[in-house]
Amino acid sequence: MPDPTLTQGRTRRGDTVALAEKWRALSRDKGLSIRQTVIEASARQSFVGTPEAVAADLETFVRQDAADGFILVPHLTPGGLDEFVDRVVPLLQERRAFRTEYRGTTLRSHLGLPDPEWQG
C-alpha cells in the first residue's frame, strides 16, 4: 500500500484528517466553492490592486528583507505580465526596489561574486 503522506511527489506532514477538517471549516466560514477553498488554502502570497498598490506591497517585502525575489505566474494572469512590466516595474525602479541595470554580463557578476580563474 502506498504511503498516505506522499501525494504526487510532495510530502504531506501532519494529520490529513485534521487538514481536511481545517479546509472544510475555511470553506464553510467564508462560503467558498471547492475551487476557491483550494486557492485560499494553498495559494502563496498574492498582490492584487492598482499598479501603485502592488508596487507598494512589493516594496514593503523588499525593504523588510522578507523576500529575495518574486515569482510571476503567467498562467494565472494571461496578458498581465506585460502590464506588470510596463506599469509596476517602473514604479519599483523609481522607489529603488528593483534594479535598473545589471552589474555585468554573467550571473556571477550580477550577484557580485568574483569570476573564478579558469584553469585549462
Short mmCIF file of C-alpha atoms in Angstrom, two decimals:
data_model
loop_
_atom_site.label_atom_id
_atom_site.label_comp_id
_atom_site.label_asym_id
_atom_site.label_seq_id
_atom_site.Cartn_x
_atom_site.Cartn_y
_atom_site.Cartn_z
CA MET A 1 0.00 0.00 0.00
CA PRO A 2 1.41 3.46 -0.91
CA ASP A 3 2.47 5.82 1.82
CA PRO A 4 -0.54 8.12 2.57
CA THR A 5 1.80 11.02 3.40
CA LEU A 6 3.07 11.18 -0.20
CA THR A 7 0.96 12.86 -2.85
CA GLN A 8 2.28 13.40 -6.37
CA GLY A 9 5.87 13.64 -5.17
CA ARG A 10 5.11 16.08 -2.37
CA THR A 11 5.40 15.18 1.26
CA ARG A 12 2.39 15.90 3.41
CA ARG A 13 3.10 16.45 7.08
CA GLY A 14 0.65 16.03 9.86
CA ASP A 15 -2.81 14.60 10.21
CA THR A 16 -4.58 14.52 6.84
CA VAL A 17 -7.99 14.23 8.52
CA ALA A 18 -7.30 17.36 10.56
CA LEU A 19 -6.14 19.15 7.41
CA ALA A 20 -9.37 18.20 5.60
CA GLU A 21 -11.43 19.47 8.53
CA LYS A 22 -9.48 22.73 8.53
CA TRP A 23 -10.29 23.17 4.82
CA ARG A 24 -13.96 22.31 5.42
CA ALA A 25 -14.17 24.93 8.16
CA LEU A 26 -12.48 27.52 5.94
CA SER A 27 -14.94 26.78 3.13
CA ARG A 28 -17.93 26.86 5.45
CA ASP A 29 -16.88 30.05 7.30
CA LYS A 30 -16.13 32.02 4.13
CA GLY A 31 -18.79 30.45 1.93
CA LEU A 32 -16.22 29.30 -0.64
CA SER A 33 -16.60 26.90 -3.54
CA ILE A 34 -14.24 23.93 -3.73
CA ARG A 35 -12.05 25.82 -6.22
CA GLN A 36 -11.98 28.94 -4.05
CA THR A 37 -11.14 26.85 -0.99
CA VAL A 38 -8.17 25.21 -2.69
CA ILE A 39 -6.88 28.59 -3.85
CA GLU A 40 -7.41 30.16 -0.41
CA ALA A 41 -5.82 27.27 1.50
CA SER A 42 -2.88 26.54 -0.75
CA ALA A 43 -2.02 29.76 -2.57
CA ARG A 44 1.07 31.73 -1.87
CA GLN A 45 1.06 35.42 -1.12
CA SER A 46 -0.55 37.35 -3.94
CA PHE A 47 -0.55 41.01 -4.77
CA VAL A 48 -3.71 42.44 -6.30
CA GLY A 49 -4.67 46.04 -6.98
CA THR A 50 -3.61 49.11 -8.85
CA PRO A 51 -0.01 49.27 -10.09
CA GLU A 52 0.72 51.72 -7.27
CA ALA A 53 -0.74 49.39 -4.62
CA VAL A 54 1.09 46.34 -5.97
CA ALA A 55 4.37 48.28 -6.15
CA ALA A 56 3.90 49.50 -2.56
CA ASP A 57 3.21 45.95 -1.30
CA LEU A 58 6.21 44.51 -3.15
CA GLU A 59 8.41 47.33 -1.92
CA THR A 60 7.42 46.58 1.67
CA PHE A 61 8.60 42.99 1.32
CA VAL A 62 11.86 44.12 -0.30
CA ARG A 63 12.60 46.77 2.35
CA GLN A 64 11.91 44.35 5.20
CA ASP A 65 14.20 41.73 3.61
CA ALA A 66 11.17 39.45 3.59
CA ALA A 67 11.82 38.38 0.00
CA ASP A 68 14.77 37.96 -2.30
CA GLY A 69 12.58 37.67 -5.37
CA PHE A 70 9.06 37.09 -6.60
CA ILE A 71 7.58 34.53 -8.93
CA LEU A 72 5.18 35.88 -11.53
CA VAL A 73 2.65 33.27 -12.59
CA PRO A 74 1.67 33.91 -16.21
CA HIS A 75 -0.98 31.18 -16.42
CA LEU A 76 -2.94 32.92 -13.66
CA THR A 77 -2.66 36.36 -15.22
CA PRO A 78 -2.88 35.97 -19.00
CA GLY A 79 -1.63 39.17 -20.55
CA GLY A 80 -0.88 40.52 -17.09
CA LEU A 81 2.88 40.20 -17.37
CA ASP A 82 3.08 42.95 -19.97
CA GLU A 83 1.03 45.24 -17.74
CA PHE A 84 3.23 44.34 -14.74
CA VAL A 85 6.42 45.11 -16.67
CA ASP A 86 5.02 48.31 -18.16
CA ARG A 87 3.27 49.69 -15.08
CA VAL A 88 4.64 48.13 -11.87
CA VAL A 89 8.35 47.67 -12.64
CA PRO A 90 8.90 51.38 -13.38
CA LEU A 91 7.30 52.27 -10.04
CA LEU A 92 9.56 49.79 -8.25
CA GLN A 93 12.57 51.24 -10.05
CA GLU A 94 11.58 54.78 -9.02
CA ARG A 95 11.37 53.54 -5.43
CA ARG A 96 14.79 51.86 -5.83
CA ALA A 97 13.25 48.49 -5.00
CA PHE A 98 14.08 46.98 -8.41
CA ARG A 99 17.30 47.32 -10.36
CA THR A 100 17.53 49.48 -13.45
CA GLU A 101 20.64 47.74 -14.78
CA TYR A 102 22.84 44.72 -14.16
CA ARG A 103 26.36 44.80 -12.80
CA GLY A 104 27.86 42.78 -15.61
CA THR A 105 27.23 40.14 -18.24
CA THR A 106 27.31 36.95 -16.14
CA LEU A 107 25.19 35.63 -13.28
CA ARG A 108 28.25 35.71 -11.02
CA SER A 109 28.78 39.40 -11.76
CA HIS A 110 25.05 40.16 -11.28
CA LEU A 111 25.34 38.59 -7.83
CA GLY A 112 28.53 40.49 -7.05
CA LEU A 113 30.67 37.35 -6.99
CA PRO A 114 34.21 37.29 -8.37
CA ASP A 115 34.75 35.35 -11.58
CA PRO A 116 36.86 32.27 -10.90
CA GLU A 117 40.14 31.97 -12.70
CA TRP A 118 39.82 29.42 -15.46
CA GLN A 119 42.22 26.54 -15.34
CA GLY A 120 42.55 24.94 -18.73
#
